[in-house]
XYZ file of C-alpha atoms in Angstrom:
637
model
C 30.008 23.329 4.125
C 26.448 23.727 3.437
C 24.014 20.760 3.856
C 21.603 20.403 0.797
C 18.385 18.215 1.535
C 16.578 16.880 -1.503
C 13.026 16.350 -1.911
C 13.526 12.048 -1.695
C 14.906 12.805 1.689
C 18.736 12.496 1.042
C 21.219 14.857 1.736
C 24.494 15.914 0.928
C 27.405 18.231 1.628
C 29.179 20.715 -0.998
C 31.496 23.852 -1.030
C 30.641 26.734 0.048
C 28.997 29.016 -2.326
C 27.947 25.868 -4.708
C 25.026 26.786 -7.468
C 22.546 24.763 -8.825
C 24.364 23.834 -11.633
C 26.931 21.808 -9.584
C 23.800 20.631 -7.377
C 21.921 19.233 -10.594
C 25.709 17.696 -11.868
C 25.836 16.268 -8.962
C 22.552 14.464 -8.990
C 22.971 13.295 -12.978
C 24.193 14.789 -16.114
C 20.434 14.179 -17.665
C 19.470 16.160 -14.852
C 21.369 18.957 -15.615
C 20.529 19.197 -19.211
C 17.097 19.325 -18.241
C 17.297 22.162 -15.343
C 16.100 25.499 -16.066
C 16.124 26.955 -12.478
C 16.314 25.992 -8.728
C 13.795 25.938 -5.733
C 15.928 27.475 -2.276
C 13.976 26.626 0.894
C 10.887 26.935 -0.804
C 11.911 29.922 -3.088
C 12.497 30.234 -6.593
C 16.024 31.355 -7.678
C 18.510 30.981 -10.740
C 20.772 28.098 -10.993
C 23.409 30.464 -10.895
C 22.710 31.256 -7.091
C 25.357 30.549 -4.577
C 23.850 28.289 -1.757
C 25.855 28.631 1.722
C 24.101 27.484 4.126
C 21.836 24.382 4.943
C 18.916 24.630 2.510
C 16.242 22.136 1.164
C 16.728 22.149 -2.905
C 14.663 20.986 -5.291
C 15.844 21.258 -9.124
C 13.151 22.814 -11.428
C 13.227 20.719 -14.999
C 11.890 22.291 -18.241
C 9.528 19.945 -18.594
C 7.607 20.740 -14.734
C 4.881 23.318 -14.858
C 7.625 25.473 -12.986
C 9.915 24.844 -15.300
C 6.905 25.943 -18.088
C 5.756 29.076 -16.254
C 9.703 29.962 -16.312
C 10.214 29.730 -19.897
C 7.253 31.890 -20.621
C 9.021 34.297 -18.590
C 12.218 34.216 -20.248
C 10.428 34.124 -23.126
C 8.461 37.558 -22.345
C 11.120 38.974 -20.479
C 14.443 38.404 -22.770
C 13.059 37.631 -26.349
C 10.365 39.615 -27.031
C 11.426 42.688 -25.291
C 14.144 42.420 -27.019
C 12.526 42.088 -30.434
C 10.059 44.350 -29.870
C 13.538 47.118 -29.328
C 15.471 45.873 -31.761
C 12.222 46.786 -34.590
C 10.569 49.721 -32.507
C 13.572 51.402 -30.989
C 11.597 54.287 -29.520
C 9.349 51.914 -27.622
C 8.937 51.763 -23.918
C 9.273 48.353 -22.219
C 6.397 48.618 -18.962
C 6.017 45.302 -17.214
C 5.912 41.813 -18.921
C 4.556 38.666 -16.556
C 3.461 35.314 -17.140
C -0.245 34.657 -16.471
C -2.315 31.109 -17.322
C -1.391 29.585 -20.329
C 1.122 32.419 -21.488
C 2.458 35.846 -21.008
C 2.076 39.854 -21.834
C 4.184 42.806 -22.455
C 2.651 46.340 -21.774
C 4.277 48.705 -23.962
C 4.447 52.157 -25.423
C 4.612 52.451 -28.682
C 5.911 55.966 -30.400
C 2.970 54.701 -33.587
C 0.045 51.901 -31.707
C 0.992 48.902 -33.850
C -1.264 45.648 -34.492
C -2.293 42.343 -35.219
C -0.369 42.417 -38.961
C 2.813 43.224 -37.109
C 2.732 40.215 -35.213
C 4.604 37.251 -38.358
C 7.782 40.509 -38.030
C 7.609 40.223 -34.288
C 7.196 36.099 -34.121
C 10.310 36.348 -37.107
C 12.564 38.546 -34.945
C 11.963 36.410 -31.447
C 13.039 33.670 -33.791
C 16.529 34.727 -34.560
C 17.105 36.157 -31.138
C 16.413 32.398 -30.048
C 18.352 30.780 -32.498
C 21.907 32.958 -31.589
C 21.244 30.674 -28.075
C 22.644 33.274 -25.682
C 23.005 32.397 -22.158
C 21.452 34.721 -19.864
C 23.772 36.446 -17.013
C 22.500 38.261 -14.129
C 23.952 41.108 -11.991
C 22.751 42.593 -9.397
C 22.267 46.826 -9.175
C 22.153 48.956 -5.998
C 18.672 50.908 -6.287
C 20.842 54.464 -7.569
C 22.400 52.290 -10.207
C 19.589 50.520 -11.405
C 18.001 53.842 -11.873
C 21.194 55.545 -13.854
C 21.305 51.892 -16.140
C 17.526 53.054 -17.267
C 17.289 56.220 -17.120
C 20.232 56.383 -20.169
C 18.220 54.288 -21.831
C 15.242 56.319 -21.325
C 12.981 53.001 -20.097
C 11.070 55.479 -18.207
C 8.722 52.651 -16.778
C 11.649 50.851 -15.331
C 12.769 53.624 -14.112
C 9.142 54.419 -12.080
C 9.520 50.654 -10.994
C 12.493 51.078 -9.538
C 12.060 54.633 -7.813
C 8.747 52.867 -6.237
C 10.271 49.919 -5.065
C 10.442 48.921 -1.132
C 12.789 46.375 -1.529
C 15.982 46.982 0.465
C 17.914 44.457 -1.335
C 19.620 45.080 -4.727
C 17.805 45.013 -8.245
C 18.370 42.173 -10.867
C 19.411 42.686 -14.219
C 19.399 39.888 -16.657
C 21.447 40.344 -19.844
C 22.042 38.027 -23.049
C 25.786 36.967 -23.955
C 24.852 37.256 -27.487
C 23.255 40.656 -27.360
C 23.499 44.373 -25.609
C 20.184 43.596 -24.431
C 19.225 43.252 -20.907
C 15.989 44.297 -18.441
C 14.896 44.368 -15.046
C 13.074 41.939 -13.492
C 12.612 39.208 -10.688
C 13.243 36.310 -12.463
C 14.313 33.237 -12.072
C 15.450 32.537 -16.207
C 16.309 30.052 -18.203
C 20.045 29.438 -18.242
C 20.425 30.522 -22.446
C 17.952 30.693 -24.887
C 18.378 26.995 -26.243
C 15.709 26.179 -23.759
C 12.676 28.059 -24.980
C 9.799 25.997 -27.095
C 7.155 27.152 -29.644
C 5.332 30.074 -29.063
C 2.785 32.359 -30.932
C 1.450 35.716 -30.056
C -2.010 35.557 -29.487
C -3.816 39.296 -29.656
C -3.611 43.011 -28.538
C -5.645 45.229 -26.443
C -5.167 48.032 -24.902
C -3.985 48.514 -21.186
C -3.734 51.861 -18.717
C -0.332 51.876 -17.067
C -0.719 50.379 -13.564
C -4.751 49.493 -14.296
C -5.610 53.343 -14.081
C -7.227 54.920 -16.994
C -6.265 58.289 -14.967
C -2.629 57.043 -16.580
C -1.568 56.322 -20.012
C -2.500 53.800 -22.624
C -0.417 51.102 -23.501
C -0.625 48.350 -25.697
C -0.546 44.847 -24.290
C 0.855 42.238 -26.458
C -0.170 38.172 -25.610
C 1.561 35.183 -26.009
C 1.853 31.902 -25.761
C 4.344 29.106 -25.025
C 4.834 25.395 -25.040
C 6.969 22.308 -24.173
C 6.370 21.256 -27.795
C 4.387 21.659 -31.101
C 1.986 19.027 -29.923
C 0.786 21.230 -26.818
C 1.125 24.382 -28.847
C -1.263 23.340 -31.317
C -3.971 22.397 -29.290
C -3.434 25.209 -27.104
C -4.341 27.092 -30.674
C -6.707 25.120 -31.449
C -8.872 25.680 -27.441
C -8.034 29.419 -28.539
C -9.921 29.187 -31.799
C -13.286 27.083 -30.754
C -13.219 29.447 -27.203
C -13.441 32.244 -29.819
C -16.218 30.860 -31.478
C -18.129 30.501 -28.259
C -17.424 33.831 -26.841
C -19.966 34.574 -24.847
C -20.422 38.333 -25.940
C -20.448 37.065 -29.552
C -23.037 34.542 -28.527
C -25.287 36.612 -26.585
C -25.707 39.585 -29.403
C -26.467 36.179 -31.644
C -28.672 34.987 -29.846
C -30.462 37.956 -28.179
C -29.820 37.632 -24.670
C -27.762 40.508 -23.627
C -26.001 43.416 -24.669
C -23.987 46.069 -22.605
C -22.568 49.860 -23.478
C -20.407 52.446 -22.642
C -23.317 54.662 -20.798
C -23.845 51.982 -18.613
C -19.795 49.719 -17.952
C -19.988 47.104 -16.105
C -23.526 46.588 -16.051
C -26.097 44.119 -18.286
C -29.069 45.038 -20.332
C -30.415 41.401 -20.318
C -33.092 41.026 -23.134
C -36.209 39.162 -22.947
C -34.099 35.537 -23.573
C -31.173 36.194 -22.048
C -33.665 37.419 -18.769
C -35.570 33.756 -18.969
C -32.325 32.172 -18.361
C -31.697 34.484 -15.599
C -34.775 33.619 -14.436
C -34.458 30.057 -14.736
C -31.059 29.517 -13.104
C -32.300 31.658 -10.089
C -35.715 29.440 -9.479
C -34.053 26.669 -9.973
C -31.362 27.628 -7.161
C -34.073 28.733 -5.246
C -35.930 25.512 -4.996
C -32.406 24.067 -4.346
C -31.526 26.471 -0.899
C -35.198 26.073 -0.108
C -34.690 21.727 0.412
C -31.814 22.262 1.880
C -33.161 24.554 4.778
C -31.930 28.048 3.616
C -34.438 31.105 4.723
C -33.962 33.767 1.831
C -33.857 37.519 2.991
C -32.877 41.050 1.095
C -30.313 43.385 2.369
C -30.041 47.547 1.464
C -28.107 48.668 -1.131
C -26.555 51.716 0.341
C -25.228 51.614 3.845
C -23.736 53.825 5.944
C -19.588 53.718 6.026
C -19.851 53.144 9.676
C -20.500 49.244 9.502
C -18.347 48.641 6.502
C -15.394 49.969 9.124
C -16.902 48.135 12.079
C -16.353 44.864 9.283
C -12.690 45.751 8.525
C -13.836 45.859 4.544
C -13.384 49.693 4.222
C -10.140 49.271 5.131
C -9.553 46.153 2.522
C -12.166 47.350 -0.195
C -12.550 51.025 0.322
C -11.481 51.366 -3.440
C -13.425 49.122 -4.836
C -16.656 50.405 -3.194
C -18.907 53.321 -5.060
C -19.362 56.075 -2.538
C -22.323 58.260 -1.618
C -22.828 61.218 0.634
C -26.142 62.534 1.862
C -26.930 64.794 5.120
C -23.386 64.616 5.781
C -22.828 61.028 5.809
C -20.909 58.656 3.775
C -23.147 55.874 2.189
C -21.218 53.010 0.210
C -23.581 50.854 -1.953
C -22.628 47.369 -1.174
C -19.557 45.494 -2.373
C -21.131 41.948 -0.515
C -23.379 40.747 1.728
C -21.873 39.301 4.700
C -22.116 42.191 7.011
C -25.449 42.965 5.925
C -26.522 39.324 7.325
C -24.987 39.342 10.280
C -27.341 42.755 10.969
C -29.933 40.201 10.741
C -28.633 37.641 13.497
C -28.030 40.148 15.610
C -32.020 40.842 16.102
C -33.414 39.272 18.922
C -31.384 36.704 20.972
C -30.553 33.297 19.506
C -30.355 30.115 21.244
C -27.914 27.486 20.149
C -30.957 25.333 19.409
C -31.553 28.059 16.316
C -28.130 27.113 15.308
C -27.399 26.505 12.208
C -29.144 28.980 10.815
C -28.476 29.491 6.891
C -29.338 32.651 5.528
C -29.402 33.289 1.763
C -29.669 36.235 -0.688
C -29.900 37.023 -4.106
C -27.591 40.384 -3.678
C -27.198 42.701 -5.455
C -23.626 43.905 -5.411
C -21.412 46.177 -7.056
C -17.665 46.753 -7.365
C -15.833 49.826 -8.294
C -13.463 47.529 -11.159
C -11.318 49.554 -13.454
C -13.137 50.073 -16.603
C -9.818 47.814 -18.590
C -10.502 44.348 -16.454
C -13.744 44.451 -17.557
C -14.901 41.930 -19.766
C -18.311 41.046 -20.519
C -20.491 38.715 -18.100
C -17.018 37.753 -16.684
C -16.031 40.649 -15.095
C -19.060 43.434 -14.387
C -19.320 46.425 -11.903
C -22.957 45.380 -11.228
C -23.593 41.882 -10.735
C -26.053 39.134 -8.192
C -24.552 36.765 -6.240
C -25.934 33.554 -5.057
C -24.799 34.537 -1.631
C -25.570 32.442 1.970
C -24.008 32.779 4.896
C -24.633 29.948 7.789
C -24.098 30.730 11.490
C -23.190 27.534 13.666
C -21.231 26.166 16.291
C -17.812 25.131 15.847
C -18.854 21.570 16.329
C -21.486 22.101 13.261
C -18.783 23.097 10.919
C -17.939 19.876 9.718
C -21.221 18.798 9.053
C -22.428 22.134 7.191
C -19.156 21.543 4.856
C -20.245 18.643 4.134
C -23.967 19.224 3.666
C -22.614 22.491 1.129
C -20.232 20.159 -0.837
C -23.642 17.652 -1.955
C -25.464 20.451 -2.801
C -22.772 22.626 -4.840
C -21.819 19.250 -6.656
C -25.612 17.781 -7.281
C -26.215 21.789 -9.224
C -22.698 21.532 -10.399
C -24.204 18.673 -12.503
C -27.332 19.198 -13.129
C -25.869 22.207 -14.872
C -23.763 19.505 -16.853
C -20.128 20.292 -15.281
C -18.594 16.665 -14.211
C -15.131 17.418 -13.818
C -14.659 19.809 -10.489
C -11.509 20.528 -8.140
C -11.205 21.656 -4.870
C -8.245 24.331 -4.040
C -7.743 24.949 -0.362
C -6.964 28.956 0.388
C -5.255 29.868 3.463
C -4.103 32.850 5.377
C -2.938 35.726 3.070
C -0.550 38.123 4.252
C -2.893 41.130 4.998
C -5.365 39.509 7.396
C -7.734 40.053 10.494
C -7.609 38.211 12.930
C -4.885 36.413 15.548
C -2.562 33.512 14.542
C -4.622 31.243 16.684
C -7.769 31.843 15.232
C -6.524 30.928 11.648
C -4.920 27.926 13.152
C -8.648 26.976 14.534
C -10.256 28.182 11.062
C -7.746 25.845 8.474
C -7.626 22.916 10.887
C -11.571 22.658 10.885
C -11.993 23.511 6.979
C -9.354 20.626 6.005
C -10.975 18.288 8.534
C -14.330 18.785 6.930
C -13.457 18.556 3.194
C -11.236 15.710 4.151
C -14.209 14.141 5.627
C -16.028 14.648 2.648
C -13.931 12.366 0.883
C -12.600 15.404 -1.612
C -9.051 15.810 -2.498
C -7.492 19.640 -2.917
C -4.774 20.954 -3.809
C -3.127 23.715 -1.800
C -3.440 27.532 -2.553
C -1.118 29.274 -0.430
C -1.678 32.460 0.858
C -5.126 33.204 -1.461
C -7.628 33.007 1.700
C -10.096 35.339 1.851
C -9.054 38.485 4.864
C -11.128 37.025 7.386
C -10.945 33.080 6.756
C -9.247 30.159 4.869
C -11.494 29.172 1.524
C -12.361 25.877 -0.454
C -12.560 27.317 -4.376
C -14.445 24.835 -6.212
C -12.847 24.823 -9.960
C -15.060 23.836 -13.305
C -13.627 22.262 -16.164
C -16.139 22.906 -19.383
C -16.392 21.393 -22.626
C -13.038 22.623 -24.013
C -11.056 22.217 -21.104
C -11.094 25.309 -19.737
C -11.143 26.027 -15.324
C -13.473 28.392 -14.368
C -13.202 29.520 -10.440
C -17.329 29.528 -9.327
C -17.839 28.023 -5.955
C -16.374 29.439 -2.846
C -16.976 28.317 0.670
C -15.462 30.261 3.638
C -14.437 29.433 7.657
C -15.184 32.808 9.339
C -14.063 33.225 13.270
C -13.465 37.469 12.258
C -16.778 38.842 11.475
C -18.900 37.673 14.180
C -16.574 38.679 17.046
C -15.913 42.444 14.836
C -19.739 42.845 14.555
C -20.384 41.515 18.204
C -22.802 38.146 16.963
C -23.437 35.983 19.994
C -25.651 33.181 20.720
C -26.998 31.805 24.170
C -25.202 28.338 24.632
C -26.287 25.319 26.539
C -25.053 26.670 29.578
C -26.658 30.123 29.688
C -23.458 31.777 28.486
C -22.676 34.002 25.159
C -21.131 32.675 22.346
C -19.757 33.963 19.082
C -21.210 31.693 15.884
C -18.814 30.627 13.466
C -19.832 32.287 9.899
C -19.382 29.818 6.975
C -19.508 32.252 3.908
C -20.662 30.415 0.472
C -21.267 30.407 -2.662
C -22.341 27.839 -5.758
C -22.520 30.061 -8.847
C -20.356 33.142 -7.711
C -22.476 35.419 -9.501
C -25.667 34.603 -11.896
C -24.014 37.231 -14.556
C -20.502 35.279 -14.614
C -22.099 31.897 -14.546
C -24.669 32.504 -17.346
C -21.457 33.537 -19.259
C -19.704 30.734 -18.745
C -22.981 28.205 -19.746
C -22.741 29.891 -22.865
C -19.274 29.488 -23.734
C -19.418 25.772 -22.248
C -22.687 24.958 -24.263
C -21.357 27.022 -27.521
C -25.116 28.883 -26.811
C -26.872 25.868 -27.345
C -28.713 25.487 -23.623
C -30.080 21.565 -22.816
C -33.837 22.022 -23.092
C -34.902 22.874 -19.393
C -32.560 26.217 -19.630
C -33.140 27.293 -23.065
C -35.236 30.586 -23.426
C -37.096 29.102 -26.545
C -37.534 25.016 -25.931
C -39.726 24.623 -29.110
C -39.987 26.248 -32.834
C -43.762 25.302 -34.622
C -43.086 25.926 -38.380
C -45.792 26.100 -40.540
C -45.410 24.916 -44.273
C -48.467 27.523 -45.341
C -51.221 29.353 -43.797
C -53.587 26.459 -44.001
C -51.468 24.650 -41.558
C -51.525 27.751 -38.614
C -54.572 26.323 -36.800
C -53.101 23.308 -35.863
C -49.978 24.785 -35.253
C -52.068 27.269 -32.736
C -53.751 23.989 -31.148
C -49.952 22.626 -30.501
C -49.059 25.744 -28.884
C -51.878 26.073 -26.783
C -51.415 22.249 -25.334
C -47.141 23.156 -24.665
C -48.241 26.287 -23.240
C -50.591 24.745 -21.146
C -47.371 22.141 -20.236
C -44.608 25.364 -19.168
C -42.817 24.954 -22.351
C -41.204 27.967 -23.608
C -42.112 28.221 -27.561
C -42.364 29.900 -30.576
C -44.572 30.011 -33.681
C -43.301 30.968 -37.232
C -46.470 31.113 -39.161
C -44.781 33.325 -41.698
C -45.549 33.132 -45.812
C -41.610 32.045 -46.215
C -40.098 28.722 -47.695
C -39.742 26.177 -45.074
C -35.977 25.851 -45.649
C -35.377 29.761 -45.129
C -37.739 29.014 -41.229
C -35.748 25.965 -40.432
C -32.231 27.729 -41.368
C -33.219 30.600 -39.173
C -34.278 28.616 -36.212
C -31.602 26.284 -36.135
C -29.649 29.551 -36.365
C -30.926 30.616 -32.684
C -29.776 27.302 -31.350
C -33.720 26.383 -30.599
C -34.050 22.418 -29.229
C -36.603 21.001 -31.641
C -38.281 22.141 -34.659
C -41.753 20.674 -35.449
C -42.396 21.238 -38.742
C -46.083 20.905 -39.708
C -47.533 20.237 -43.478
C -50.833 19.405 -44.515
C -50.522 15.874 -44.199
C -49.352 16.085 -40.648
C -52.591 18.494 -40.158
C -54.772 15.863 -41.933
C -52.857 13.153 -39.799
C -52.612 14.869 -36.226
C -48.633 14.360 -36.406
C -45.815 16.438 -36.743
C -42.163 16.386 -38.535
C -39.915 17.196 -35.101
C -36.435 18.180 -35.877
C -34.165 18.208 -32.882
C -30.658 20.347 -32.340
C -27.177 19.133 -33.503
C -29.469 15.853 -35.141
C -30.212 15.431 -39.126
C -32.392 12.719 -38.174
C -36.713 13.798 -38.442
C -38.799 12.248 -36.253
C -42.909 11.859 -37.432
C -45.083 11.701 -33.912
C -48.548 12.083 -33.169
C -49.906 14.856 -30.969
C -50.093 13.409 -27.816
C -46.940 11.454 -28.535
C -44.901 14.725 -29.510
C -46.514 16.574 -26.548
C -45.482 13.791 -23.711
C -41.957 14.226 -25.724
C -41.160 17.702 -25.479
C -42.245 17.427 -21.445
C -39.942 15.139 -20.342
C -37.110 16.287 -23.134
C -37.440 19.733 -21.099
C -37.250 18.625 -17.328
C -33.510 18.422 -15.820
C -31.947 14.949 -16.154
């Protein structure tokens, strides 16, 4: 008789071979209506799982974000499939998880379809819901999974299956209402009745297993909800984050503008390059307080000390290759190895220690040319890279001295709402069991220290060390990843980095790998999409617009221009023979901070008409007035 424990700490004994539907009975009848699937020791499994032996359960409800993530699944996996064959019978069904906020389905269609299909598709997944099949599973030995596809031609199944490891049989999950069934891991929904609103979301276009050696699919989105209440202001985030797209934005605006000769890389513009500019002096001045010496690393280096790191084993194929004189050059994928080339010259003394050592790197990342997307995901990008070296006793303080200064730019760059995730060891990993142990311990020490709650990320570490991921919320509620800060015990001792202890003996340095921004390129992105393009004065590339009403007006307008010039404010002049109206529509139209209109009274009157961004209200100030304005309207709060 197996001995279930439950997550309040009770337990109790059943039948052999008991499922989680008797389990969740047992508990209440409430509880069982609600249950979608069934946690086993940890694990994830169907309710229709025998249990027999001692296990710790824990009853996933529809309304947990397991029981969410599972719907969407079911959802992808056993309606729309199914819709998708039951209108395009020729169609190939390739893989179909559930990512953030919804789900995909890569397919091959015999004719691409698109967008207008989408109210058939939506109509079909309706009626499939509304027969309110259960869902059975069976399970296939590997040959017999591969004969159930293979008649019906699913030749991606069938690849999935052939390149499986997995010793243990295949799952099939199959509708009572309906000759449809698929392959996957599951767990699902018990029937249909379960699933809530959805909508499919857009199309693109996606190379079977991310190679565009392969062929072209089409990837169909989704998305899925509790209730209509979620789903609609899911669609509604969807609708303002496509008005703020950041590659919409940044052709509106000027700043950027990238092409096929050149994927993955940025042609920044003369704006878009002030921001750039503006971000990195500002995070300059920032290291610089905080005791940071700045250095510059090559570009290509030689495979040896990439293998000597462990990363061309773990990032050989994301690395672009070079051979000269019969060597193999890779240009850098990161810095960290680079750095600890410079700690290793000359001897250090512990009374050098910490020493923090940042870069502006340039880096660049063999991506596949589908993931990538804009500013967010580039081949070619700068990261706002550091790397400290210090004692294992300095770790706790250098976490905590990184967590001020990430939060005070964090700010300043107007992003309040931040969490902390805590990475730890992933499965492939360098390194003994007893150096992790040392590496997690100290990391959760220090950010516990610092007062900062986290929530757990199992398994997500980086190769080398356990990771805090620092987490931005913007202005619509969206999480953006940025910050990173790593506990490092691998690297040194792999790339032999010692220091002379108090005692006269060697010592390996701890490396504490870090980041704010993650990269300038992703970070600018994400400012855009979180301001909607309109920057707070001190970051925008134009700060103030002088609009002349007529050409009689353009020498005091060049007098105002000299004096903000003469101040570091970034400006512009439209001393153009148009109608006022037609100037201000255009330069409210490039999201410019204030507009000082100027007429010939304010010339007779030394004033001007200031106009400022997202405001209908004018303001009339004097010259000195206006100029003592604009200078403390442009500094960082």
């Amino acid at each position: 008789m197996p001995k279930i424990l439950f997550p309040d700490g009770k337990t109790k004994k059943f039948d052999k071979g008991v499922n989680g539907f008797i389990v969740a009975e047992s508990i209440s009848k409430s509880l069982l209506k609600k249950a979608v699937a069934m946690q086993i020791n940890g694990v994830q499994r169907d309710l229709s799982d025998s249990i027999n032996e001692d296990s710790e359960i824990k009853i996933i409800t529809k309304d947990s974000s397991e029981g969410l993530e599972i719907m969407r699944h079911t959802l992808t996996a056993q309606v729309l499939a199914n819709a998708i064959k039951n209108l395009y019978p020729g169609a190939k069904l390739a893989i179909g998880p559930t990512i953030k906020d919804g789900f995909y389905y890569d397919i091959l269609f015999e004719k691409p379809i698109s967008t207008d299909d989408f109210p058939k598709i939506e109509s079909e997944m309706v009626k499939i819901i509304q027969r309110g099949s259960k869902i059975e599973k069976t399970l296939k030995s590997k040959d017999d999974a591969k004969r159930l596809f293979s008649l019906k031609d699913e030749i991606y199944k069938v690849k999935i299956i052939e390149e499986s490891e997995q010793s243990k049989d295949f799952q099939i999950y199959k509708q009572t209402e309906s000759n449809f069934f698929d392959l996957c891991r599951g767990p699902h929904l018990p029937n249909l009745n379960m699933i809530g609103p959805f909508k499919l979301t857009k199309l693109s276009g996606a190379y079977w297993k991310g190679d565009s050696k392969n062929e072209m699919l089409q990837r169909i989105y989704g998305t899925a909800w509790t209730n209509d209440k979620d789903l609609k202001k899911y669609l509604t985030q969807l609708e303002e984050a496509e008005k703020r797209d950041h590659r919409k934005l940044g052709k509106e605006l000027d700043l950027f503008h990238l092409q096929e000769q050149a994927a993955g890389s940025v042609f920044w513009h003369q704006k878009g390059w002030t921001i750039y500019k503006k971000i990195m002096e500002y995070i300059r001045k920032k290291l610089d307080k905080a005791g940071y010496e700045e250095v510059n690393t090559p570009q290509l280096v030689d495979s040896s000390l990439w293998k000597d790191s462990g990363h061309w084993d773990k990032f050989r194929d994301q690395m672009f290759i070079s051979e000269s004189e019969q060597k193999i050059l890779a240009i850098k994928p990161m810095n960290c190895p680079c750095h600890v080339q410079i700690f290793r010259q000359g001897i250090k003394s512990y009374k050098q220690l910490p020493i923090r050592m940042a870069e502006f790197g340039c880096c660049h990342r063999n991506e596949p040319s589908g993931a990538l997307h804009g500013l967010m995901r580039l081949r070619s990008f700068i990261q706002d890279d550091a790397h400290i070296f210090c004692t294992k006793e300095q770790i706790i303080s250098e976490t905590l001295n990184f967590c001020k200064l990430l939060m005070e730019v964090y700010s300043d760059f107007g992003f309040e709402e931040i969490t902390i995730k805590f990475s730890d060891r992933p499965k492939n990993r360098a390194g003994s069991d007893e150096v992790w142990d040392q590496a997690e311990k100290s990391l959760i020490e220090a950010v516990e220290k610092a007062g900062y709650s986290y929530e757990l990320n199992p398994g997500e570490g980086a190769f080398y060390g356990p990771k805090l991921e620092f987490v931005l919320r913007d202005a619509i509620g969206r999480d953006w990843q940025c910050g990173t800060f790593q506990v490092d015990f691998v690297l040194p001792e792999r790339l032999d980095a010692s220091y002379i202890g108090e005692d006269g003996m060697k010592y390996r340095p701890v490396m504490l790998h870090r980041a704010i921004l993650g990269s300038f390129e992703r970070f600018i992105g994400i400012l855009i999409e979180h301001y909607s393009g309109r920057f707070p004065p001190w970051l925008s590339p134009i700060q103030v617009a002088l609009a002349t009403i007529n050409s009689s007006c353009n020498s005091y307008a060049n007098e105002l221009a000299k004096e903000l010039e003469n101040n570091g404010i970034r400006l512009t002049k439209d001393l153009r023979n148009e109608k006022l109206n037609y100037k201000i529509r255009e330069l409210s139209n490039q999201k410019i901070n204030f507009i000082a209109v100027i007429g010939e009274r304010e010339v007779s009157n030394k004033k001007v008409v200031l106009r400022t961004l997202g405001s209908t209200n004018q303001e009339i100030l004097g010259f000195e007035e206006f100029i003592k304005k604009i200078k403390i309207s442009c500094r960082i709060s």
